[in-house]
Short mmCIF file of C-alpha atoms in Angstrom, two decimals:
data_model
loop_
_atom_site.label_atom_id
_atom_site.label_comp_id
_atom_site.label_asym_id
_atom_site.label_seq_id
_atom_site.Cartn_x
_atom_site.Cartn_y
_atom_site.Cartn_z
CA UNK A 144 -27.65 1.44 42.41
CA UNK A 145 -25.73 3.47 40.01
CA UNK A 146 -27.90 5.15 37.43
CA UNK A 147 -26.53 6.38 34.20
CA UNK A 148 -26.49 10.13 32.99
CA UNK A 149 -25.90 11.36 29.60
CA UNK A 150 -24.55 15.04 29.21
CA UNK A 151 -24.61 16.53 25.90
CA UNK A 152 -22.04 18.48 24.29
CA UNK A 153 -22.44 20.52 21.15
CA UNK A 154 -20.28 19.35 18.50
CA UNK A 155 -21.14 21.49 15.62
CA UNK A 156 -24.05 23.01 13.37
CA UNK A 157 -25.84 20.66 10.84
CA UNK A 158 -24.39 22.83 8.02
CA UNK A 159 -21.09 22.06 9.26
CA UNK A 160 -21.10 18.55 7.88
CA UNK A 161 -22.22 17.20 4.40
CA UNK A 162 -23.56 13.95 3.47
CA UNK A 163 -21.20 10.99 3.39
CA UNK A 164 -18.36 12.88 5.35
CA UNK A 165 -16.77 13.13 8.56
CA UNK A 166 -15.36 16.00 10.59
CA UNK A 167 -13.37 16.05 13.77
CA UNK A 168 -14.61 17.58 17.06
CA UNK A 169 -12.53 18.52 19.94
CA UNK A 170 -14.49 18.32 23.36
CA UNK A 171 -12.37 18.76 26.47
CA UNK A 172 -9.24 18.41 24.75
CA UNK A 173 -10.28 15.02 23.10
CA UNK A 174 -10.81 14.40 19.41
CA UNK A 175 -13.94 12.74 18.07
CA UNK A 176 -15.33 12.17 14.59
CA UNK A 177 -18.66 13.09 13.62
CA UNK A 178 -20.23 11.36 10.66
CA UNK A 179 -23.08 12.10 8.47
CA UNK A 180 -23.95 9.06 6.29
CA UNK A 181 -26.97 6.98 5.15
CA UNK A 182 -29.25 9.87 6.39
CA UNK A 183 -28.00 9.67 9.88
CA UNK A 184 -25.36 11.20 12.34
CA UNK A 185 -22.94 9.31 14.27
CA UNK A 186 -19.97 9.88 16.64
CA UNK A 187 -17.06 7.75 17.24
CA UNK A 188 -13.37 8.13 18.56
CA UNK A 189 -11.61 10.39 16.27
CA UNK A 190 -8.27 9.07 16.09
CA UNK A 191 -7.65 5.59 14.58
CA UNK A 192 -7.03 2.72 17.08
CA UNK A 193 -4.03 1.58 15.21
CA UNK A 194 -1.62 4.40 15.15
CA UNK A 195 -4.01 7.46 16.03
CA UNK A 196 -4.48 9.11 12.75
CA UNK A 197 -7.09 11.75 12.55
CA UNK A 198 -10.32 9.94 11.16
CA UNK A 199 -11.62 13.14 9.76
CA UNK A 200 -8.83 13.01 7.34
CA UNK A 201 -10.16 9.64 6.02
CA UNK A 202 -12.98 8.67 3.70
CA UNK A 203 -16.66 7.85 4.60
CA UNK A 204 -18.13 5.18 2.06
CA UNK A 205 -21.64 4.18 3.32
CA UNK A 206 -21.36 2.80 6.76
CA UNK A 207 -17.57 2.60 6.63
CA UNK A 208 -14.77 5.09 7.66
CA UNK A 209 -11.35 4.33 6.01
CA UNK A 210 -8.19 5.65 8.10
CA UNK A 211 -6.09 7.78 5.80
CA UNK A 212 -2.70 6.37 7.16
CA UNK A 213 -3.03 2.62 6.33
CA UNK A 214 -6.63 2.17 4.95
CA UNK A 215 -7.97 0.40 8.17
CA UNK A 216 -11.59 0.37 8.19
CA UNK A 217 -14.22 0.60 11.04
CA UNK A 218 -18.23 0.24 10.95
CA UNK A 219 -19.40 3.61 11.67
CA UNK A 220 -22.72 2.78 13.52
CA UNK A 221 -20.74 -0.04 16.02
CA UNK A 222 -17.52 1.24 15.76
CA UNK A 223 -16.10 -2.28 14.96
CA UNK A 224 -12.90 -2.68 13.38
CA UNK A 225 -13.39 -4.34 10.17
CA UNK A 226 -10.03 -4.14 8.19
CA UNK A 227 -6.52 -4.53 9.40
CA UNK A 228 -4.34 -3.25 10.65
CA UNK A 229 -6.96 -1.76 13.07
CA UNK A 230 -7.80 -4.31 15.42
CA UNK A 231 -9.61 -2.44 18.34
CA UNK A 232 -12.86 -1.14 18.03
CA UNK A 233 -13.61 2.62 18.32
CA UNK A 234 -16.05 3.65 20.96
CA UNK A 235 -19.30 5.08 19.54
CA UNK A 236 -21.14 7.84 21.34
CA UNK A 237 -24.95 8.83 21.16
CA UNK A 238 -25.67 11.67 18.85
CA UNK A 239 -28.89 14.13 18.84
CA UNK A 240 -29.87 17.00 16.72
CA UNK A 241 -31.74 20.06 18.07
CA UNK A 242 -32.43 23.40 16.46
CA UNK A 243 -30.14 22.74 13.95
CA UNK A 244 -27.23 21.93 16.09
CA UNK A 245 -25.87 18.44 16.58
CA UNK A 246 -24.61 17.20 20.16
CA UNK A 247 -22.63 14.38 21.30
CA UNK A 248 -23.59 12.53 24.54
CA UNK A 249 -21.19 11.13 27.29
CA UNK A 250 -22.62 8.57 29.42
CA UNK A 251 -21.57 8.81 33.12
CA UNK A 252 -22.65 6.78 36.19
CA UNK A 253 -23.92 8.73 39.44
CA UNK B 34 7.97 -6.88 18.07
CA UNK B 35 9.81 -3.70 17.58
CA UNK B 36 8.11 -0.70 18.81
CA UNK B 37 9.15 2.29 16.53
CA UNK B 38 8.08 4.81 19.01
CA UNK B 39 10.85 3.59 21.75
CA UNK B 40 13.41 3.80 18.83
CA UNK B 41 13.06 7.26 17.35
CA UNK B 42 11.42 10.63 17.85
CA UNK B 43 8.29 10.19 15.94
CA UNK B 44 7.28 13.20 13.83
CA UNK B 45 4.52 14.17 11.35
CA UNK B 46 5.14 13.37 7.93
CA UNK B 47 5.24 16.47 5.52
CA UNK B 48 1.74 17.05 3.74
CA UNK B 49 0.96 19.39 0.61
CA UNK B 50 -1.20 22.14 0.66
CA UNK B 51 -4.49 21.01 -0.76
CA UNK B 52 -8.09 21.70 0.81
CA UNK B 53 -9.49 18.74 2.66
CA UNK B 54 -12.52 18.75 0.36
CA UNK B 55 -10.52 18.48 -2.77
CA UNK B 56 -8.29 15.92 -1.50
CA UNK B 57 -11.36 13.72 -0.37
CA UNK B 58 -12.65 13.81 -4.04
CA UNK B 59 -9.47 12.24 -5.33
CA UNK B 60 -9.74 9.41 -2.81
CA UNK B 61 -13.47 8.52 -4.23
CA UNK B 62 -13.68 4.95 -5.28
CA UNK B 63 -15.59 3.11 -7.95
CA UNK B 64 -15.34 -0.33 -9.69
CA UNK B 65 -15.15 0.81 -13.17
CA UNK B 66 -11.54 1.57 -13.35
CA UNK B 67 -10.63 -1.50 -11.51
CA UNK B 68 -12.66 -3.71 -13.79
CA UNK B 69 -11.01 -2.03 -16.80
CA UNK B 70 -7.75 -2.48 -15.37
CA UNK B 71 -7.87 -6.18 -14.04
CA UNK B 72 -9.84 -7.24 -17.00
CA UNK B 73 -7.01 -6.08 -19.33
CA UNK B 74 -4.56 -7.49 -17.11
CA UNK B 75 -6.33 -10.90 -17.08
CA UNK B 76 -7.02 -10.83 -20.87
CA UNK B 77 -3.29 -10.07 -21.50
CA UNK B 78 -2.33 -12.83 -19.20
CA UNK B 79 -4.55 -15.53 -21.11
CA UNK B 80 -3.66 -14.23 -24.30
CA UNK B 81 0.17 -14.31 -23.82
CA UNK B 82 -0.12 -17.57 -21.97
CA UNK B 83 -2.13 -19.21 -24.78
CA UNK B 84 0.45 -17.90 -27.66
CA UNK B 85 3.38 -19.12 -25.31
CA UNK B 86 1.66 -22.55 -25.53
CA UNK B 87 0.97 -22.51 -29.25
CA UNK B 88 4.59 -21.62 -29.91
CA UNK B 89 6.03 -24.45 -28.02
CA UNK B 90 8.54 -26.29 -29.75
CA UNK B 91 9.71 -23.13 -31.81
CA UNK B 92 11.94 -20.20 -30.95
CA UNK B 93 9.16 -17.76 -30.59
CA UNK B 94 7.92 -19.66 -27.47
CA UNK B 95 10.99 -17.86 -25.42
CA UNK B 96 9.93 -14.25 -26.19
CA UNK B 97 6.51 -15.26 -25.71
CA UNK B 98 7.17 -16.72 -22.13
CA UNK B 99 8.90 -13.85 -21.24
CA UNK B 100 6.15 -11.61 -22.47
CA UNK B 101 3.75 -13.94 -20.03
CA UNK B 102 6.34 -13.46 -17.32
CA UNK B 103 6.31 -9.72 -17.47
CA UNK B 104 2.61 -9.74 -17.51
CA UNK B 105 2.46 -12.15 -14.52
CA UNK B 106 4.90 -9.99 -12.50
CA UNK B 107 2.68 -7.23 -12.72
CA UNK B 108 0.98 -9.09 -9.69
CA UNK B 109 3.66 -7.24 -7.83
CA UNK B 110 2.08 -3.80 -8.53
CA UNK B 111 -1.60 -5.37 -8.20
CA UNK B 112 -1.02 -7.18 -4.64
CA UNK B 113 0.52 -3.85 -3.37
CA UNK B 114 -2.58 -1.75 -4.56
CA UNK B 115 -4.91 -4.30 -3.48
CA UNK B 116 -3.19 -4.47 0.10
CA UNK B 117 -4.28 -0.82 0.40
CA UNK B 118 -7.90 -1.80 -0.33
CA UNK B 119 -8.33 0.96 -2.85
CA UNK B 120 -8.58 -0.32 -6.58
CA UNK B 121 -12.44 -1.68 -6.21
CA UNK B 122 -14.99 0.18 -4.42
CA UNK B 123 -16.42 -3.26 -3.29
CA UNK B 124 -14.44 -4.28 -0.52
CA UNK B 125 -14.10 -8.34 -1.40
CA UNK B 126 -12.88 -7.72 -4.74
CA UNK B 127 -9.96 -6.11 -3.38
CA UNK B 128 -9.43 -8.90 -0.86
CA UNK B 129 -9.75 -11.58 -3.66
CA UNK B 130 -7.05 -9.92 -5.95
CA UNK B 131 -4.73 -9.28 -3.00
CA UNK B 132 -4.63 -12.88 -1.87
CA UNK B 133 -4.60 -14.02 -5.56
CA UNK B 134 -1.77 -11.61 -6.52
CA UNK B 135 -0.04 -12.23 -3.11
CA UNK B 136 0.28 -15.94 -3.70
CA UNK B 137 1.71 -15.20 -7.23
CA UNK B 138 4.14 -12.81 -5.45
CA UNK B 139 5.13 -15.73 -2.81
CA UNK B 140 3.62 -13.59 -0.14
CA UNK B 141 0.98 -14.02 2.51
CA UNK B 142 -1.57 -11.22 2.88
CA UNK B 143 -1.12 -11.00 6.78
CA UNK B 144 2.59 -10.59 6.99
CA UNK B 145 2.58 -8.25 4.02
CA UNK B 146 -0.19 -6.07 5.49
CA UNK B 147 1.72 -5.69 8.69
CA UNK B 148 5.02 -4.92 7.00
CA UNK B 149 3.50 -2.46 4.46
CA UNK B 150 1.82 -0.45 7.38
CA UNK B 151 5.18 -0.21 8.87
CA UNK B 152 6.69 0.77 5.51
CA UNK B 153 4.33 3.79 5.11
CA UNK B 154 4.45 5.01 8.73
CA UNK B 155 8.29 4.78 8.91
CA UNK B 156 9.27 4.81 5.11
CA UNK B 157 13.03 4.34 4.87
CA UNK B 158 13.66 4.65 8.60
CA UNK B 159 16.64 2.29 9.13
CA UNK B 160 15.95 -0.53 11.78
CA UNK B 161 12.29 -0.06 11.49
CA UNK B 162 11.16 0.15 7.62
CA UNK B 163 11.32 -3.61 6.90
CA UNK B 164 10.86 -2.93 3.23
CA UNK B 165 14.07 -1.18 2.54
CA UNK B 166 15.10 -2.55 -0.74
CA UNK B 167 18.75 -1.60 -0.41
CA UNK B 168 20.74 -1.10 2.72
CA UNK B 169 23.94 1.08 3.03
CA UNK B 170 26.46 0.15 1.92
CA UNK B 171 24.42 -1.75 -0.72
CA UNK B 172 24.87 -5.43 -1.36
CA UNK B 173 25.05 -5.31 -5.33
CA UNK B 174 25.09 -8.98 -6.17
CA UNK B 175 21.62 -9.69 -4.05
CA UNK B 176 20.36 -6.67 -5.85
CA UNK B 177 21.44 -8.06 -9.50
CA UNK B 178 19.88 -11.38 -8.53
CA UNK B 179 16.60 -9.83 -7.67
CA UNK B 180 16.27 -8.53 -11.37
CA UNK B 181 15.12 -12.22 -11.54
CA UNK B 182 13.70 -12.51 -8.02
CA UNK B 183 16.53 -14.88 -7.25
CA UNK B 184 17.60 -13.25 -3.70
CA UNK B 185 14.03 -12.00 -2.65
CA UNK B 186 12.15 -14.91 -4.18
CA UNK B 187 14.08 -17.22 -2.41
CA UNK B 188 13.74 -15.49 0.86
CA UNK B 189 9.94 -15.19 0.28
CA UNK B 190 9.85 -19.08 -0.58
CA UNK B 191 11.44 -19.77 2.96
CA UNK B 192 9.34 -17.40 4.54
CA UNK B 193 6.20 -18.81 3.13
CA UNK B 194 7.31 -22.55 3.99
CA UNK B 195 8.50 -21.29 7.76
CA UNK B 196 5.07 -19.61 8.12
CA UNK B 197 3.23 -22.72 6.74
CA UNK B 198 4.84 -24.86 9.41
CA UNK B 199 3.86 -22.48 12.23
CA UNK B 200 7.29 -20.78 12.72
CA UNK B 201 7.32 -16.93 12.52
CA UNK B 202 10.39 -15.59 10.79
CA UNK B 203 12.69 -13.23 12.73
CA UNK B 204 11.73 -10.29 10.41
CA UNK B 205 8.03 -10.98 10.64
CA UNK B 206 8.04 -10.97 14.38
CA UNK B 207 9.51 -7.32 14.36
CA UNK B 208 6.22 -6.17 12.87
CA UNK B 209 3.42 -8.69 13.18
CA UNK B 210 1.42 -8.83 16.47
CA UNK B 211 1.65 -12.18 17.97
CA UNK B 212 -2.09 -12.64 18.16
CA UNK B 213 -2.27 -12.34 14.40
CA UNK B 214 0.55 -15.35 14.07
CA UNK B 215 -2.32 -17.93 13.58
CA UNK B 216 -3.92 -15.89 10.60
CA UNK B 217 -0.55 -15.39 9.30
CA UNK B 218 0.24 -19.08 9.22
CA UNK B 219 -3.05 -19.98 7.64
CA UNK B 220 -2.40 -17.31 4.96
CA UNK B 221 0.84 -18.59 4.33
CA UNK B 222 -0.47 -22.13 3.64
CA UNK B 223 -3.16 -20.80 1.44
CA UNK B 224 -0.41 -18.73 -0.71
CA UNK B 225 1.83 -21.76 -0.75
CA UNK B 226 -0.72 -24.06 -2.17
CA UNK B 227 -1.27 -23.26 -5.73
CA UNK B 228 2.44 -23.41 -6.13
CA UNK B 229 2.56 -26.80 -4.55
CA UNK B 230 -0.13 -27.94 -7.00
CA UNK B 231 1.89 -26.56 -9.79
CA UNK B 232 5.11 -28.36 -8.84
CA UNK B 233 3.01 -31.62 -8.38
CA UNK B 234 1.50 -31.28 -11.85
CA UNK B 235 4.83 -31.01 -13.28
CA UNK B 236 6.24 -33.95 -11.27
CA UNK B 237 3.43 -35.89 -12.41
CA UNK B 238 3.41 -35.16 -15.97
CA UNK B 239 7.11 -34.84 -16.11
CA UNK B 240 6.52 -31.49 -17.57
CA UNK B 241 8.07 -28.09 -17.08
CA UNK B 242 4.56 -26.38 -18.27
CA UNK B 243 2.76 -26.03 -14.93
CA UNK B 244 5.58 -24.23 -13.26
CA UNK B 245 6.21 -22.37 -16.35
CA UNK B 246 2.95 -20.73 -16.05
CA UNK B 247 2.52 -20.84 -12.01
CA UNK B 248 5.30 -19.54 -10.09
CA UNK B 249 8.51 -19.38 -12.05
CA UNK B 250 7.09 -16.29 -14.21
CA UNK B 251 7.47 -14.23 -11.17
CA UNK B 252 11.31 -15.13 -11.40
CA UNK B 253 11.93 -15.04 -15.19
CA UNK B 254 9.54 -12.17 -16.05
CA UNK B 255 10.34 -9.88 -12.97
CA UNK B 256 13.07 -7.48 -14.65
CA UNK B 257 10.85 -4.42 -15.20
CA UNK B 258 8.94 -4.84 -11.86
CA UNK B 259 12.26 -4.95 -9.78
CA UNK B 260 13.92 -2.07 -11.74
CA UNK B 261 10.95 -0.16 -10.67
CA UNK B 262 11.04 -1.28 -6.96
CA UNK B 263 14.57 -0.17 -7.12
CA UNK B 264 13.53 3.16 -8.23
CA UNK B 265 10.98 3.74 -5.77
CA UNK B 266 13.40 4.61 -2.89
CA UNK B 267 16.89 3.06 -3.43
CA UNK B 268 19.63 5.92 -3.28
CA UNK B 269 17.45 8.72 -1.50
CA UNK B 270 17.72 10.14 1.74
CA UNK B 271 17.02 8.01 4.74
CA UNK B 272 15.47 8.87 8.05
CA UNK B 273 13.63 12.14 7.11
CA UNK B 274 10.19 12.68 7.62
CA UNK B 275 9.12 14.01 3.93
CA UNK B 276 8.17 11.47 1.43
CA UNK B 277 9.55 14.23 -1.22
CA UNK B 278 12.93 13.54 -0.29
CA UNK B 279 12.98 9.65 0.14
CA UNK B 280 10.80 8.46 -2.60
CA UNK B 281 10.77 9.12 -6.53
CA UNK B 282 7.97 9.58 -8.88
CA UNK B 283 8.75 8.84 -12.65
CA UNK B 284 7.10 9.40 -16.07
CA UNK B 285 6.95 6.15 -17.99
CA UNK B 286 5.55 4.79 -20.87
CA UNK B 287 1.80 3.49 -21.22
CA UNK B 288 3.06 -0.15 -21.14
CA UNK B 289 5.01 0.47 -17.81
CA UNK B 290 2.32 2.71 -16.39
CA UNK B 291 0.16 -0.36 -16.87
CA UNK B 292 2.66 -2.70 -15.45
CA UNK B 293 3.18 -0.64 -12.29
CA UNK B 294 -0.31 0.18 -12.02
CA UNK B 295 0.13 3.83 -12.00
CA UNK B 296 2.43 3.63 -8.94
CA UNK B 297 5.08 5.34 -10.74
CA UNK B 298 3.57 8.31 -9.16
CA UNK B 299 5.14 7.14 -5.94
CA UNK B 300 5.57 10.40 -4.01
CA UNK B 301 2.03 10.98 -4.54
CA UNK B 302 1.06 7.51 -3.37
CA UNK B 303 3.16 7.95 -0.01
CA UNK B 304 1.63 11.24 0.65
CA UNK B 305 -1.82 10.11 0.16
CA UNK B 306 -1.99 6.27 0.17
CA UNK B 307 -6.22 6.68 0.24
CA UNK B 308 -5.98 7.71 -3.37
CA UNK B 309 -6.89 4.92 -5.72
CA UNK B 310 -4.37 4.08 -8.61
CA UNK B 311 -6.39 5.80 -11.42
CA UNK B 312 -6.57 9.03 -9.52
CA UNK B 313 -2.88 9.25 -8.98
CA UNK B 314 -1.65 10.98 -12.37
CA UNK B 315 -4.50 13.56 -11.62
CA UNK B 316 -2.99 13.98 -8.12
CA UNK B 317 0.23 14.38 -9.72
CA UNK B 318 -0.84 17.35 -11.92
CA UNK B 319 -2.55 19.06 -8.92
CA UNK B 320 0.31 18.86 -6.80
CA UNK B 321 3.07 19.30 -9.37
CA UNK B 322 4.21 22.69 -8.03
CA UNK B 323 4.85 21.33 -4.58
CA UNK B 324 6.86 18.27 -5.48
CA UNK B 325 10.26 17.67 -6.90
CA UNK B 326 10.57 17.11 -10.71
CA UNK B 327 9.61 13.66 -11.65
CA UNK B 328 12.16 11.50 -13.44
CA UNK B 329 11.51 11.51 -17.29
CA UNK B 330 11.81 7.74 -17.50
CA UNK B 331 12.95 4.58 -15.80
CA UNK B 332 16.42 5.08 -17.67
CA UNK B 333 16.88 8.52 -16.35
CA UNK B 334 16.12 7.08 -12.91
CA UNK B 335 18.47 4.31 -13.53
CA UNK B 336 21.44 6.43 -14.92
CA UNK B 337 21.42 8.26 -11.42
CA UNK B 338 20.93 5.34 -9.16
CA UNK B 339 23.80 2.96 -10.35
CA UNK B 340 26.64 5.25 -9.80
CA UNK B 341 25.01 6.49 -6.56
CA UNK B 342 25.03 2.94 -5.48
CA UNK B 343 28.86 2.51 -6.54
CA UNK B 344 29.40 5.60 -4.45
CA UNK B 345 27.57 4.29 -1.59
CA UNK B 346 29.86 1.16 -1.37
CA UNK B 347 32.87 3.52 -0.35
CA UNK B 348 30.54 6.30 1.24
CA UNK B 349 27.21 5.32 3.21
CA UNK B 350 26.72 8.94 3.85
CA UNK B 351 26.11 9.58 0.21
CA UNK B 352 22.66 9.77 -1.26
CA UNK B 353 20.64 11.73 -3.96
CA UNK B 354 19.40 15.08 -2.56
CA UNK B 355 16.12 15.82 -4.18
CA UNK B 356 15.42 19.26 -5.06
CA UNK B 357 12.41 20.74 -3.57
CA UNK B 358 10.36 23.63 -5.22
CA UNK B 359 11.31 26.90 -3.60
CA UNK B 360 7.46 27.70 -3.11
CA UNK B 361 6.72 24.60 -1.04
CA UNK B 362 7.19 24.10 2.68
CA UNK B 363 9.79 22.21 4.30
CA UNK B 364 9.14 19.21 6.21
#
């Protein structure tokens, strides 16, 4: 039976991101969005599922990220697309904080 | 459905030099400005509508109904801004005004969402942008008719009817995904309903009044809105990846700025569609050294546009070349 393994990659220091904001993080050539909002850290795919605009250029309001290109919206904790023209949800990733650094987790099966 | 990436080489749009943190401050939403604006608009609509009714039977009813129509036709600007979801911080309020003003504009919220997304991604890219107001060579008679929405308005009615009966128009099929058709059809029915009610009331009461208040004002009062719509992009460069070259910003008087919901700052809006209407003048001030000089008035824009259209009838390569500040980057 396959077991799931989470590998953690350092994204940034906690001082790199302000409250109710988002930054982009590149890991292994792929862009991710790291959020700090409502007192928690979250991570999703970094590009809008509609036309791949960089979500880090967008606006975080509470639990919502709005894409800068066409105002599409996603629910940050679940990645769910909540406003047209986005229709495909974002993948979310686990996040942890250790010694003032933020890590994004990637799950693989072994 | 047209796939733009198969029709042209997609490039990055020009962006201004402004720190991200500063730009995000311009994007911040609140409800106050929208309540103030929408409240004023609704009050003006009610006041002019009431006075038009009071003046019925007198000559004064004509200018008052015209003024009512002008205020009513601001639904074009409101519907556009609401489609971006930016006026209110509270999402559902944007959606309410988007639907109501969309119905006043004779458009449904689903079809326009997709059309407008395409317009922002591929502004004035020929064969791809569905919202090019004038092609080359320009068709002047339909443009003149549109001063009273008599061209685009009839197309909009036909589209609403076809979508209401479940037939997607050829144009909508270019940019609306097929799995959105069901929502589009229902949105069209909802947008058509108030007009059918107004028509039914007019017939039942043998009076023009219901349609003079709902539906027809977008036609008889749309002159200023259409002038502004033309001045947004018509006559400028096509197929360029720099909104400063294919879009105009204008200075207008406070009344027009109110009617246009500050979208006379149209270059700024295209550069940064996240910025709500009330922040556009401040954004314009911030970026002014990186943008072409805005036109001083609707009239200055029209004075340049009219001979351009006439020239484009003879020479389709002719267009207005906007002068960029020397200090700014090229696209």
